[in-house]
């Protein structure tokens, strides 16, 4: 089996695939209030193309695929697609990132899905603030979604919280308690300046500031997660008295480029080697023609332009929902 390696000897074995750019929320840090112009359906990869792409990716050593969006659960046919995926691409682990709002509707399908992880985005436990941040979402749906995941499945759960100064940074204790009581790991994410229409520097707060404000600040010990492939870009801490784990994703203040093992594919079929770069390779024509050798060649081309760090990236950042956040 081949292994994908870039010019900097980083092994790339993890791919995030956005299966739709559409979303039922408009989070303030992700999309403008009026939403985005959705990509027409015929310019989105079909499920068959995604399966084919994953088969080629498996052949070059990819071990894990995250389905993300937009909101993956708004795309019709997602769970039948997952069934096909697991029989057609055996051995590749699948994980999901979701805003959680539709979990109650799909809990039976999720419990049978074979997913090896679900990340739920949840930024606040205050109903009004939740409605403000998501521009109209109902907190109860997500809380119920996390409860069902924790009680009706054994799938590992992570809760992703984008930290915003003066907005939700006072809720860390409440979010830690919520995560703990739902066997979930809380991960605090720095607000990333991805697009001018949503970026607000006044809301940025480095996760290092947060550490000092955690409950029992002296009890959080740093864990060495260098060999833990499910750790992703997070730095993990463990509370020495409760055993609870907490992850920090410091995309802005501590770039994790040295250990980056990922590629991203947008819903329209563009492979992007770096979140902070405008470089991208359009896979769709090769996917449509079913030419595996050409798809592999294009993947290698995308890998060859992966920058060593965000500092070398030719800036062209765009909305998370388009890139496959
Ligand atoms: N809709 C799903 C959700 O919200 O989980 C999946 C897609 S969303 C784009 C994936 C992740 O990107 C979410 O955890 C979201 O919080 C994060 N995200 C979006 N914009 C961000 C930004 N500007 N900075 C940091 N994280 C962001
Ligand atoms: Fe939708 Fe997720 Fe973006 Fe929020 S973060 S608008 S839920 S894609």
Short mmCIF file of C-alpha atoms and ligand atoms in Angstrom, two decimals:
data_model
loop_
_atom_site.label_atom_id
_atom_site.label_comp_id
_atom_site.label_asym_id
_atom_site.label_seq_id
_atom_site.Cartn_x
_atom_site.Cartn_y
_atom_site.Cartn_z
CA UNK A 1 0.00 0.00 0.00
CA UNK A 2 1.15 3.54 -0.80
CA UNK A 3 1.37 6.16 1.91
CA UNK A 4 0.67 9.78 1.16
CA UNK A 5 3.54 11.95 2.31
CA UNK A 6 4.10 15.59 1.59
CA UNK A 7 7.36 17.47 0.98
CA UNK A 8 7.78 17.91 4.72
CA UNK A 9 7.54 14.19 5.50
CA UNK A 10 4.11 14.56 7.06
CA UNK A 11 1.97 11.50 6.49
CA UNK A 12 -1.51 12.41 5.31
CA UNK A 13 -3.98 9.79 6.42
CA UNK A 14 -7.05 11.84 7.31
CA UNK A 15 -9.46 13.54 4.92
CA UNK A 16 -12.39 15.79 5.74
CA UNK A 17 -15.08 15.70 3.10
CA UNK A 18 -17.79 18.32 3.01
CA UNK A 19 -20.88 16.60 1.69
CA UNK A 20 -22.92 19.79 1.40
CA UNK A 21 -22.33 23.52 1.73
CA UNK A 22 -25.93 23.99 2.96
CA UNK A 23 -26.87 24.48 6.56
CA UNK A 24 -29.96 25.04 8.67
CA UNK A 25 -28.01 27.46 10.94
CA UNK A 26 -26.07 30.66 10.21
CA UNK A 27 -23.53 30.75 13.02
CA UNK A 28 -22.11 34.22 13.50
CA UNK A 29 -18.50 33.01 13.16
CA UNK A 30 -19.18 30.90 10.08
CA UNK A 31 -21.68 32.52 7.72
CA UNK A 32 -23.04 36.00 7.07
CA UNK A 33 -26.57 36.66 8.30
CA UNK A 34 -28.07 36.53 4.83
CA UNK A 35 -26.43 33.13 4.28
CA UNK A 36 -24.29 32.18 1.32
CA UNK A 37 -25.21 31.51 -2.26
CA UNK A 38 -25.69 27.72 -2.17
CA UNK A 39 -23.85 25.70 -4.77
CA UNK A 40 -26.38 24.20 -7.25
CA UNK A 41 -27.04 20.47 -6.73
CA UNK A 42 -25.45 19.45 -10.01
CA UNK A 43 -22.16 21.01 -8.93
CA UNK A 44 -22.00 18.97 -5.72
CA UNK A 45 -20.26 15.60 -5.62
CA UNK A 46 -22.74 12.73 -5.77
CA UNK A 47 -22.58 10.04 -3.09
CA UNK A 48 -21.26 7.61 -5.74
CA UNK A 49 -18.39 10.00 -6.49
CA UNK A 50 -17.59 10.31 -2.79
CA UNK A 51 -17.44 6.52 -2.42
CA UNK A 52 -15.16 6.31 -5.47
CA UNK A 53 -12.94 9.08 -4.11
CA UNK A 54 -12.72 7.29 -0.76
CA UNK A 55 -11.68 4.05 -2.49
CA UNK A 56 -8.82 5.89 -4.19
CA UNK A 57 -7.92 7.60 -0.91
CA UNK A 58 -7.85 4.25 0.86
CA UNK A 59 -5.42 3.01 -1.80
CA UNK A 60 -3.01 5.80 -0.85
CA UNK A 61 -3.19 5.05 2.86
CA UNK A 62 -6.02 7.23 4.12
CA UNK A 63 -7.43 5.67 7.28
CA UNK A 64 -10.07 8.10 8.45
CA UNK A 65 -12.69 10.23 6.73
CA UNK A 66 -14.73 12.90 8.43
CA UNK A 67 -18.05 13.89 6.91
CA UNK A 68 -18.76 17.52 7.50
CA UNK A 69 -20.37 20.49 5.79
CA UNK A 70 -22.32 22.80 5.90
CA UNK A 71 -24.55 20.57 7.94
CA UNK A 72 -24.14 16.96 6.76
CA UNK A 73 -27.46 15.82 8.20
CA UNK A 74 -29.45 18.19 5.97
CA UNK A 75 -28.34 16.31 2.86
CA UNK A 76 -30.94 13.71 1.83
CA UNK A 77 -29.84 10.10 1.79
CA UNK A 78 -26.88 10.52 4.14
CA UNK A 79 -27.47 7.33 6.13
CA UNK A 80 -28.12 5.03 3.16
CA UNK A 81 -24.91 6.52 1.75
CA UNK A 82 -23.04 5.63 4.97
CA UNK A 83 -24.27 2.02 4.65
CA UNK A 84 -22.95 1.82 1.12
CA UNK A 85 -19.75 3.50 2.21
CA UNK A 86 -18.99 0.96 4.92
CA UNK A 87 -19.41 -1.99 2.55
CA UNK A 88 -17.62 -0.33 -0.38
CA UNK A 89 -14.69 1.16 1.57
CA UNK A 90 -14.15 -1.29 4.44
CA UNK A 91 -11.39 -0.47 6.90
CA UNK A 92 -11.65 3.30 6.57
CA UNK A 93 -13.02 4.80 9.79
CA UNK A 94 -15.84 7.30 9.40
CA UNK A 95 -16.59 10.18 11.74
CA UNK A 96 -19.13 13.00 11.60
CA UNK A 97 -19.16 16.67 12.53
CA UNK A 98 -22.64 18.06 13.04
CA UNK A 99 -24.42 20.97 14.65
CA UNK A 100 -26.52 18.32 16.40
CA UNK A 101 -29.92 19.79 15.61
CA UNK A 102 -31.08 16.79 13.57
CA UNK A 103 -29.61 14.05 15.76
CA UNK A 104 -32.99 13.39 17.47
CA UNK A 105 -34.54 12.78 14.05
CA UNK A 106 -31.82 10.34 13.00
CA UNK A 107 -30.77 8.68 16.26
CA UNK A 108 -31.79 5.17 15.13
CA UNK A 109 -29.78 5.52 11.93
CA UNK A 110 -26.81 6.95 13.84
CA UNK A 111 -26.82 4.10 16.33
CA UNK A 112 -26.60 1.58 13.44
CA UNK A 113 -24.21 3.66 11.33
CA UNK A 114 -20.81 2.29 12.31
CA UNK A 115 -19.53 5.85 12.85
CA UNK A 116 -16.51 5.81 15.12
CA UNK A 117 -16.95 9.34 16.41
CA UNK A 118 -19.43 12.20 16.41
CA UNK A 119 -18.41 15.80 17.04
CA UNK A 120 -21.25 18.11 18.00
CA UNK A 121 -20.85 21.87 17.86
CA UNK A 122 -22.29 23.59 20.90
CA UNK A 123 -21.18 27.07 21.93
CA UNK A 124 -23.51 27.89 24.80
CA UNK A 125 -26.08 26.40 27.16
CA UNK A 126 -28.10 29.60 27.24
CA UNK A 127 -31.17 29.36 25.04
CA UNK A 128 -31.24 33.01 23.99
CA UNK A 129 -27.54 33.16 23.33
CA UNK A 130 -27.78 29.93 21.33
CA UNK A 131 -30.50 31.47 19.18
CA UNK A 132 -28.30 34.55 18.69
CA UNK A 133 -25.11 32.63 17.80
CA UNK A 134 -26.80 30.20 15.42
CA UNK A 135 -29.24 32.86 14.18
CA UNK A 136 -32.39 30.98 14.97
CA UNK A 137 -31.39 27.52 16.26
CA UNK A 138 -33.16 25.78 19.15
CA UNK A 139 -30.80 24.79 21.96
CA UNK A 140 -33.17 22.03 23.11
CA UNK A 141 -32.69 20.09 19.86
CA UNK A 142 -28.94 19.92 20.34
CA UNK A 143 -29.12 19.09 24.05
CA UNK A 144 -31.55 16.30 23.24
CA UNK A 145 -29.27 15.15 20.42
CA UNK A 146 -26.28 14.87 22.76
CA UNK A 147 -28.38 13.10 25.40
CA UNK A 148 -29.59 10.52 22.87
CA UNK A 149 -26.09 9.99 21.53
CA UNK A 150 -24.77 9.38 25.02
CA UNK A 151 -27.61 7.09 26.13
CA UNK A 152 -28.53 5.22 22.98
CA UNK A 153 -25.08 4.70 21.43
CA UNK A 154 -21.54 3.99 22.50
CA UNK A 155 -20.06 6.29 19.88
CA UNK A 156 -17.33 8.55 21.30
CA UNK A 157 -18.63 12.13 21.48
CA UNK A 158 -16.77 15.41 21.32
CA UNK A 159 -18.35 18.79 21.89
CA UNK A 160 -16.76 21.62 19.92
CA UNK A 161 -17.13 25.13 21.28
CA UNK A 162 -15.86 28.19 19.43
CA UNK A 163 -14.74 30.64 22.08
CA UNK A 164 -15.86 34.23 21.74
CA UNK A 165 -14.72 36.88 24.17
CA UNK A 166 -17.55 38.40 26.19
CA UNK A 167 -20.05 36.07 24.52
CA UNK A 168 -19.54 32.54 25.82
CA UNK A 169 -16.19 32.58 27.64
CA UNK A 170 -17.97 32.68 30.99
CA UNK A 171 -19.65 29.33 30.30
CA UNK A 172 -16.68 27.01 30.34
CA UNK A 173 -17.52 25.44 33.68
CA UNK A 174 -21.12 24.83 32.61
CA UNK A 175 -19.96 23.32 29.30
CA UNK A 176 -17.40 21.13 31.09
CA UNK A 177 -20.14 19.85 33.41
CA UNK A 178 -22.49 19.25 30.50
CA UNK A 179 -19.82 17.34 28.57
CA UNK A 180 -18.91 15.23 31.60
CA UNK A 181 -22.48 14.27 32.32
CA UNK A 182 -22.89 13.13 28.70
CA UNK A 183 -19.57 11.17 28.51
CA UNK A 184 -18.31 13.72 25.98
CA UNK A 185 -14.96 15.48 25.65
CA UNK A 186 -15.18 19.25 25.46
CA UNK A 187 -12.89 20.99 22.98
CA UNK A 188 -12.49 24.74 23.00
CA UNK A 189 -11.69 26.18 19.58
CA UNK A 190 -10.12 29.53 18.88
CA UNK A 191 -12.18 31.73 16.59
CA UNK A 192 -10.36 31.64 13.24
CA UNK A 193 -10.17 34.61 10.86
CA UNK A 194 -11.41 32.74 7.82
CA UNK A 195 -13.49 35.31 6.06
CA UNK A 196 -13.88 39.06 6.50
CA UNK A 197 -17.67 38.90 6.47
CA UNK A 198 -17.68 36.91 9.72
CA UNK A 199 -14.36 37.69 11.40
CA UNK A 200 -14.42 40.00 14.40
CA UNK A 201 -11.06 40.43 16.10
CA UNK A 202 -12.68 41.84 19.23
CA UNK A 203 -14.22 38.44 19.88
CA UNK A 204 -10.94 36.55 19.64
CA UNK A 205 -9.67 35.02 22.83
CA UNK A 206 -6.60 32.80 22.98
CA UNK A 207 -7.17 29.45 24.67
CA UNK A 208 -4.14 30.17 26.88
CA UNK A 209 -6.23 32.86 28.62
CA UNK A 210 -8.86 30.26 29.25
CA UNK A 211 -6.57 27.82 31.06
CA UNK A 212 -6.11 30.27 33.91
CA UNK A 213 -9.84 30.67 34.24
CA UNK A 214 -10.78 26.99 34.37
CA UNK A 215 -12.34 25.63 37.54
CA UNK A 216 -9.43 24.17 39.63
CA UNK A 217 -6.79 25.66 37.31
CA UNK A 218 -3.95 23.74 38.98
CA UNK A 219 -5.53 20.37 38.41
CA UNK A 220 -5.40 20.33 34.61
CA UNK A 221 -2.36 18.33 33.51
CA UNK A 222 -1.17 18.36 29.95
CA UNK A 223 -1.46 14.98 28.23
CA UNK A 224 0.97 13.72 25.65
CA UNK A 225 -1.33 12.87 22.74
CA UNK A 226 1.38 12.66 20.09
CA UNK A 227 0.61 8.97 19.48
CA UNK A 228 -3.16 9.33 19.70
CA UNK A 229 -4.40 9.52 16.13
CA UNK A 230 -7.92 10.47 17.17
CA UNK A 231 -6.59 13.54 18.99
CA UNK A 232 -6.51 15.63 15.82
CA UNK A 233 -5.12 19.12 16.22
CA UNK A 234 -6.20 19.43 19.86
CA UNK A 235 -3.86 19.66 22.85
CA UNK A 236 -5.44 17.66 25.64
CA UNK A 237 -5.50 18.23 29.38
CA UNK A 238 -6.76 15.94 32.13
CA UNK A 239 -8.22 16.96 35.44
CA UNK A 240 -6.26 15.10 38.09
CA UNK A 241 -9.16 14.84 40.50
CA UNK A 242 -12.05 14.00 38.16
CA UNK A 243 -10.19 12.43 35.22
CA UNK A 244 -12.15 14.66 32.82
CA UNK A 245 -10.37 15.53 29.59
CA UNK A 246 -10.43 18.90 27.86
CA UNK A 247 -9.08 19.72 24.39
CA UNK A 248 -7.84 23.06 23.12
CA UNK A 249 -7.73 23.73 19.39
CA UNK A 250 -5.40 26.66 19.06
CA UNK A 251 -5.58 27.22 15.35
CA UNK A 252 -4.59 30.85 15.69
CA UNK A 253 -2.16 31.13 18.58
CA UNK A 254 -0.36 27.76 18.34
CA UNK A 255 -0.57 26.54 14.81
CA UNK A 256 -0.42 22.78 14.61
CA UNK A 257 1.07 22.70 11.14
CA UNK A 258 4.02 20.44 12.06
CA UNK A 259 1.74 17.56 12.83
CA UNK A 260 -0.93 18.27 10.22
CA UNK A 261 -2.10 14.99 8.70
CA UNK A 262 -5.15 16.18 6.81
CA UNK A 263 -6.58 17.14 3.48
CA UNK A 264 -9.98 18.69 2.83
CA UNK A 265 -12.42 18.20 0.00
CA UNK A 266 -15.16 20.74 -0.62
CA UNK A 267 -18.69 19.69 -1.52
CA UNK A 268 -18.01 20.71 -5.11
CA UNK A 269 -15.01 18.39 -5.29
CA UNK A 270 -12.03 20.70 -4.74
CA UNK A 271 -9.23 19.16 -2.70
CA UNK A 272 -7.62 21.79 -0.49
CA UNK A 273 -4.35 20.88 1.18
CA UNK A 274 -4.46 23.69 3.78
CA UNK A 275 -7.24 25.59 5.52
CA UNK A 276 -5.32 28.83 5.20
CA UNK A 277 -4.37 28.53 1.54
CA UNK A 278 -6.22 29.23 -1.66
CA UNK A 279 -4.51 26.31 -3.41
CA UNK A 280 -6.93 23.66 -4.56
CA UNK A 281 -7.20 20.87 -7.10
CA UNK A 282 -10.50 20.17 -8.85
CA UNK A 283 -11.17 16.44 -8.61
CA UNK A 284 -14.68 16.36 -10.01
CA UNK A 285 -13.98 15.78 -13.74
CA UNK A 286 -11.79 12.78 -12.88
CA UNK A 287 -14.39 11.51 -10.40
CA UNK A 288 -17.11 11.82 -13.03
CA UNK A 289 -15.09 9.93 -15.60
CA UNK A 290 -14.31 7.18 -13.06
CA UNK A 291 -10.58 7.38 -13.82
CA UNK A 292 -8.88 6.17 -10.63
CA UNK A 293 -5.34 6.80 -11.93
CA UNK A 294 -6.25 10.40 -12.74
CA UNK A 295 -7.91 10.92 -9.35
CA UNK A 296 -4.76 9.61 -7.67
CA UNK A 297 -2.57 11.90 -9.79
CA UNK A 298 -4.71 14.89 -8.79
CA UNK A 299 -4.52 13.94 -5.10
CA UNK A 300 -0.73 13.78 -5.41
CA UNK A 301 -0.77 17.21 -7.04
CA UNK A 302 -2.79 18.63 -4.14
CA UNK A 303 -0.37 17.03 -1.67
CA UNK A 304 2.61 18.50 -3.51
CA UNK A 305 1.31 22.04 -2.89
CA UNK A 306 0.57 21.54 0.80
CA UNK A 307 2.49 24.33 2.55
CA UNK A 308 4.84 23.52 5.41
CA UNK A 309 2.97 25.94 7.63
CA UNK A 310 0.20 28.51 7.46
CA UNK A 311 2.92 31.15 7.12
CA UNK A 312 3.81 29.78 3.68
CA UNK A 313 0.19 29.50 2.60
CA UNK A 314 -0.99 31.83 -0.12
CA UNK A 315 -3.85 33.35 1.77
CA UNK A 316 -7.23 32.61 0.33
CA UNK A 317 -9.21 31.59 3.32
CA UNK A 318 -12.91 31.09 2.89
CA UNK A 319 -16.00 30.15 4.85
CA UNK A 320 -15.64 26.99 6.93
CA UNK A 321 -18.93 25.69 5.60
CA UNK A 322 -17.50 25.71 2.08
CA UNK A 323 -14.13 24.15 2.87
CA UNK A 324 -15.39 21.38 5.10
CA UNK A 325 -14.70 22.76 8.56
N1 LIG B 1 -22.32 22.27 10.61
C1 LIG B 1 -21.45 21.38 11.30
C2 LIG B 1 -21.08 21.94 12.65
O1 LIG B 1 -21.33 23.10 12.90
O2 LIG B 1 -20.50 21.18 13.42
C3 LIG B 1 -20.22 21.01 10.51
C4 LIG B 1 -19.54 22.09 9.73
S1 LIG B 1 -18.83 23.40 10.69
C5 LIG B 1 -18.19 24.40 9.40
C6 LIG B 1 -17.43 22.59 11.40
C7 LIG B 1 -16.79 23.27 12.55
O3 LIG B 1 -16.23 24.49 12.12
C8 LIG B 1 -17.73 23.61 13.68
O4 LIG B 1 -17.26 23.01 14.88
C9 LIG B 1 -17.65 25.11 13.78
O5 LIG B 1 -17.79 25.52 15.09
C10 LIG B 1 -16.28 25.40 13.19
N2 LIG B 1 -16.10 26.75 12.70
C11 LIG B 1 -16.80 27.40 11.74
N3 LIG B 1 -16.32 28.65 11.54
C12 LIG B 1 -15.29 28.80 12.42
C13 LIG B 1 -14.38 29.87 12.71
N4 LIG B 1 -14.42 31.04 12.06
N5 LIG B 1 -13.44 29.66 13.67
C14 LIG B 1 -13.37 28.49 14.34
N6 LIG B 1 -14.19 27.44 14.08
C15 LIG B 1 -15.15 27.60 13.15
FE1 LIG B 2 -23.77 25.73 9.88
FE2 LIG B 2 -21.82 24.51 11.18
FE3 LIG B 2 -21.37 26.84 9.95
FE4 LIG B 2 -22.88 26.80 12.13
S1 LIG B 2 -20.71 26.24 12.00
S2 LIG B 2 -23.36 27.87 10.19
S3 LIG B 2 -23.90 24.88 11.95
S4 LIG B 2 -21.87 24.96 8.97
#
